[in-house]
CSV table of C-alpha atoms in Angstrom, one decimal:
chain,number,residue,atom,x,y,z
A,8,MET,CA,-7.7,1.3,2.3
A,9,HIS,CA,-4.7,0.1,4.3
A,10,SER,CA,-3.9,3.4,5.9
A,11,GLU,CA,-4.8,5.4,9.0
A,12,SER,CA,-4.0,8.7,10.7
A,13,MET,CA,-0.6,8.3,12.3
A,14,THR,CA,2.4,10.1,13.8
A,15,ALA,CA,5.8,8.6,14.6
A,16,SER,CA,9.0,9.3,16.4
A,17,PRO,CA,11.4,9.7,14.6
A,18,ASN,CA,9.0,11.4,12.3
A,19,PRO,CA,8.8,9.6,9.0
A,20,LEU,CA,6.9,12.6,7.5
A,21,SER,CA,9.6,15.1,8.0
A,22,ASP,CA,10.9,14.9,4.4
A,23,GLY,CA,8.0,14.8,2.0
A,24,ALA,CA,10.3,14.7,-1.1
A,25,GLU,CA,11.9,11.6,0.2
A,26,LEU,CA,8.6,10.0,0.9
A,27,ILE,CA,7.6,10.6,-2.7
A,28,ALA,CA,10.8,9.0,-3.9
A,29,LEU,CA,10.3,6.0,-1.6
A,30,ASP,CA,6.8,5.6,-2.5
A,31,GLU,CA,7.8,5.5,-6.2
A,32,GLN,CA,10.3,2.7,-5.3
A,33,ALA,CA,7.6,0.8,-3.5
A,34,VAL,CA,5.1,1.2,-6.4
A,35,ARG,CA,7.6,0.2,-9.0
A,36,THR,CA,8.5,-2.8,-7.0
A,37,SER,CA,4.9,-3.8,-6.9
A,38,VAL,CA,4.7,-3.4,-10.7
A,39,GLU,CA,7.7,-5.7,-11.1
A,40,VAL,CA,6.1,-8.3,-8.9
A,41,VAL,CA,2.7,-8.0,-10.5
A,42,ALA,CA,4.3,-8.4,-14.0
A,43,GLN,CA,4.9,-12.1,-13.1
A,44,VAL,CA,1.2,-12.8,-12.5
A,45,THR,CA,-0.4,-15.2,-15.0
A,46,THR,CA,-4.1,-15.7,-15.6
A,47,ALA,CA,-3.9,-19.0,-13.6
A,48,ASP,CA,-2.6,-17.1,-10.6
A,49,LEU,CA,-5.5,-14.8,-10.3
A,50,ALA,CA,-7.7,-17.2,-8.2
A,51,ARG,CA,-4.9,-17.8,-5.7
A,52,PRO,CA,-5.6,-16.9,-2.0
A,53,THR,CA,-3.5,-14.0,-0.6
A,54,PRO,CA,-2.4,-12.9,2.8
A,55,CYS,CA,-5.4,-10.5,2.7
A,56,ALA,CA,-8.0,-12.7,4.3
A,57,GLY,CA,-10.8,-13.6,2.0
A,58,TRP,CA,-9.2,-12.0,-1.1
A,59,SER,CA,-8.1,-13.7,-4.2
A,60,LEU,CA,-5.1,-12.3,-6.2
A,61,ARG,CA,-7.6,-10.8,-8.6
A,62,ASP,CA,-9.4,-9.1,-5.7
A,63,LEU,CA,-6.1,-7.8,-4.3
A,64,LEU,CA,-5.0,-6.4,-7.7
A,65,ALA,CA,-8.3,-4.7,-8.2
A,66,HIS,CA,-8.0,-3.1,-4.7
A,67,MET,CA,-4.5,-1.9,-5.4
A,68,ALA,CA,-5.3,-0.4,-8.8
A,69,THR,CA,-8.4,1.3,-7.3
A,70,GLN,CA,-6.3,2.9,-4.5
A,71,HIS,CA,-3.9,4.3,-7.0
A,72,HIS,CA,-6.6,6.1,-8.8
A,73,GLY,CA,-8.1,7.2,-5.4
A,74,PHE,CA,-4.9,8.6,-4.1
A,75,ALA,CA,-4.1,10.3,-7.5
A,76,ALA,CA,-7.5,12.0,-7.3
A,77,ALA,CA,-6.9,13.1,-3.7
A,78,SER,CA,-3.6,14.6,-4.8
A,79,ARG,CA,-5.6,16.9,-7.1
A,80,GLY,CA,-7.9,17.8,-4.3
A,81,GLU,CA,-10.8,15.7,-5.6
A,82,ALA,CA,-13.0,14.5,-2.7
A,83,ASP,CA,-15.7,12.5,-4.6
A,84,PRO,CA,-15.9,9.0,-3.0
A,85,ALA,CA,-16.6,7.6,-6.5
A,86,TRP,CA,-12.9,7.7,-7.1
A,87,TRP,CA,-12.5,5.0,-4.5
A,88,GLU,CA,-15.1,2.6,-5.9
A,89,LEU,CA,-13.6,-0.7,-6.9
A,90,ARG,CA,-12.4,-0.8,-10.5
A,91,SER,CA,-12.5,-3.7,-12.9
A,92,LEU,CA,-9.2,-5.0,-14.1
A,93,GLY,CA,-10.7,-6.0,-17.4
A,94,ASP,CA,-9.1,-8.6,-19.7
A,95,ASP,CA,-5.6,-7.4,-18.9
A,96,PRO,CA,-5.1,-7.3,-15.1
A,97,VAL,CA,-1.4,-6.8,-15.2
A,98,GLY,CA,-1.6,-4.0,-17.8
A,99,SER,CA,-4.5,-2.4,-15.9
A,100,TYR,CA,-2.5,-2.5,-12.7
A,101,ARG,CA,0.6,-1.0,-14.4
A,102,SER,CA,-1.5,1.8,-15.9
A,103,ALA,CA,-2.9,2.7,-12.5
A,104,ALA,CA,0.5,2.7,-10.9
A,105,GLU,CA,1.9,5.1,-13.6
A,106,HIS,CA,-1.2,7.3,-13.0
A,107,VAL,CA,-0.5,7.8,-9.3
A,108,LEU,CA,3.2,8.2,-9.8
A,109,ALA,CA,2.7,11.0,-12.2
A,110,ALA,CA,0.1,12.6,-9.9
A,111,PHE,CA,2.6,12.5,-6.9
A,112,ALA,CA,5.3,14.0,-9.1
A,113,ALA,CA,3.3,17.0,-10.1
A,114,ASP,CA,4.7,20.5,-9.1
A,115,GLY,CA,3.4,21.7,-5.8
A,116,VAL,CA,2.0,18.4,-4.6
A,117,LEU,CA,3.5,18.6,-1.2
A,118,SER,CA,1.7,21.9,-0.5
A,119,ARG,CA,-1.7,20.4,-1.1
A,120,SER,CA,-4.1,18.7,1.3
A,121,PHE,CA,-5.5,15.3,0.3
A,122,PRO,CA,-9.2,14.5,0.9
A,123,LEU,CA,-9.4,10.8,1.8
A,124,PRO,CA,-13.0,10.0,2.3
A,125,GLU,CA,-12.3,6.4,3.2
A,126,ILE,CA,-10.5,7.6,6.3
A,127,SER,CA,-12.2,10.8,7.2
A,128,ALA,CA,-15.1,12.6,5.5
A,129,ASP,CA,-14.5,15.6,7.7
A,130,ARG,CA,-10.9,16.7,7.1
A,131,PRO,CA,-8.2,16.4,4.4
A,132,PHE,CA,-4.7,15.1,5.3
A,133,PRO,CA,-1.4,16.9,4.7
A,134,ALA,CA,0.3,15.6,1.6
A,135,ALA,CA,3.3,14.0,3.3
A,136,GLN,CA,1.0,12.1,5.7
A,137,ALA,CA,-1.3,11.0,2.9
A,138,ILE,CA,1.6,9.8,0.8
A,139,SER,CA,2.9,7.9,3.8
A,140,PHE,CA,-0.4,5.9,3.8
A,141,HIS,CA,0.0,5.1,0.2
A,142,PHE,CA,3.8,4.2,0.7
A,143,ILE,CA,3.2,1.7,3.5
A,144,ASP,CA,0.3,0.1,1.5
A,145,TYR,CA,2.5,-0.7,-1.4
A,146,VAL,CA,5.4,-2.0,0.6
A,147,VAL,CA,3.1,-4.4,2.2
A,148,HIS,CA,1.1,-5.1,-1.0
A,149,SER,CA,4.3,-5.9,-2.8
A,150,TRP,CA,5.0,-8.5,-0.1
A,151,ASP,CA,1.4,-9.7,-0.4
A,152,VAL,CA,1.6,-10.4,-4.1
A,153,ALA,CA,5.1,-11.9,-3.8
A,154,LYS,CA,3.9,-14.3,-1.1
A,155,THR,CA,0.9,-15.2,-3.2
A,156,LEU,CA,3.3,-16.1,-6.1
A,157,ASP,CA,5.8,-17.9,-3.8
A,158,LEU,CA,8.4,-15.2,-4.7
A,159,ALA,CA,10.8,-13.1,-2.7
A,160,VAL,CA,10.6,-9.3,-2.7
A,161,GLU,CA,13.4,-6.9,-1.6
A,162,PHE,CA,13.7,-3.3,-0.8
A,163,GLU,CA,16.7,-1.0,0.0
A,164,PRO,CA,17.5,-0.5,3.7
A,165,ARG,CA,16.6,3.1,3.9
A,166,LEU,CA,13.1,2.4,2.4
A,167,LEU,CA,12.6,-0.4,5.0
A,168,ASP,CA,13.7,2.0,7.8
A,169,VAL,CA,11.1,4.6,6.9
A,170,ALA,CA,8.5,1.9,6.3
A,171,LEU,CA,9.0,0.4,9.8
A,172,ALA,CA,8.7,3.9,11.4
A,173,VAL,CA,5.4,4.4,9.4
A,174,ALA,CA,4.2,0.9,10.3
A,175,ARG,CA,4.9,1.3,14.1
A,176,ALA,CA,2.8,4.5,14.0
A,177,VAL,CA,-0.3,2.8,12.8
A,178,PRO,CA,-2.8,2.8,15.7
A,179,GLY,CA,-3.4,-0.6,17.3
A,180,GLY,CA,-5.8,-1.8,19.9
A,181,GLU,CA,-9.5,-2.1,19.2
A,182,SER,CA,-9.2,-0.3,15.8
A,183,ARG,CA,-7.5,-3.4,14.4
A,184,LEU,CA,-10.5,-5.6,15.3
A,185,VAL,CA,-13.5,-3.8,13.7
A,186,PRO,CA,-14.9,-5.1,10.4
A,187,GLY,CA,-13.0,-3.7,7.5
A,188,ALA,CA,-10.1,-2.6,9.6
A,189,ALA,CA,-7.1,-1.6,7.5
A,190,PHE,CA,-4.8,-3.9,9.4
A,191,ALA,CA,-5.1,-6.9,11.7
A,192,PRO,CA,-3.5,-6.9,15.2
A,193,GLU,CA,0.2,-7.2,15.3
A,194,VAL,CA,1.5,-10.8,15.2
A,195,ALA,CA,4.4,-12.2,17.2
A,196,TRP,CA,7.7,-11.6,15.5
A,197,SER,CA,11.1,-12.6,16.8
A,198,SER,CA,13.5,-13.1,13.9
A,199,GLY,CA,13.8,-12.6,10.2
A,200,SER,CA,14.2,-9.7,7.9
A,201,ARG,CA,13.2,-6.1,8.4
A,202,LEU,CA,10.4,-6.6,5.9
A,203,ASP,CA,9.2,-9.6,8.0
A,204,GLU,CA,9.0,-7.2,11.0
A,205,ILE,CA,7.1,-4.6,9.1
A,206,VAL,CA,4.4,-7.0,7.9
A,207,ALA,CA,4.2,-8.6,11.4
A,208,VAL,CA,3.7,-5.1,12.9
A,209,LEU,CA,0.8,-4.7,10.5
A,210,GLY,CA,-0.9,-8.0,11.2
A,211,ARG,CA,0.6,-10.3,8.6
A,212,ALA,CA,2.3,-13.6,9.5
A,213,PRO,CA,5.8,-13.4,7.9
A,214,ASP,CA,5.7,-17.2,7.3
A,215,TRP,CA,2.2,-17.1,5.5
A,216,SER,CA,1.9,-19.6,2.7
A,217,ARG,CA,-1.0,-20.6,0.5
A,218,ASP,CA,-0.8,-24.3,1.7
């Protein structure tokens, strides 16, 4: 899971309703990018070290189901077990995305606590914080998939402002170096787009390419 316990100043978690709306934008952007994937693309390497595009899409779909379950208060780790994409990876991903968007749109979701066993088996997370984890994942994963396909991806300025605040709040240091860490250490960034800055803060090289 590309998410960790975090706080930020200014606090990106202060408006849970906005976070849900921005998360939906990020997820729908990911669906639009994934819709361009062909069977021949699935073996391509991605910015996620060691993962093919098929691996990345399976992870993304699985996380949607895991977060949807968490929004319902379901703590069973089985929800987070990697799912098969079957014979229609694009359709499977789209279905998973719609599933989590419907879950986050449910009445009262912001008053709930989300059990996230991949992060902590001991305590659930406030809804807005958990949704911020999901949100930053799908900003970055949209970029991952677009880079893999040699495409550009764009987000509105407000979304990028909030995403940067969330990204800067992700803990750094030794936690980025352990096996299976959510994000690699921050990489040098000096110029480019706001999205380039976000992915650099979270350990991706903005100029990554498959070649």
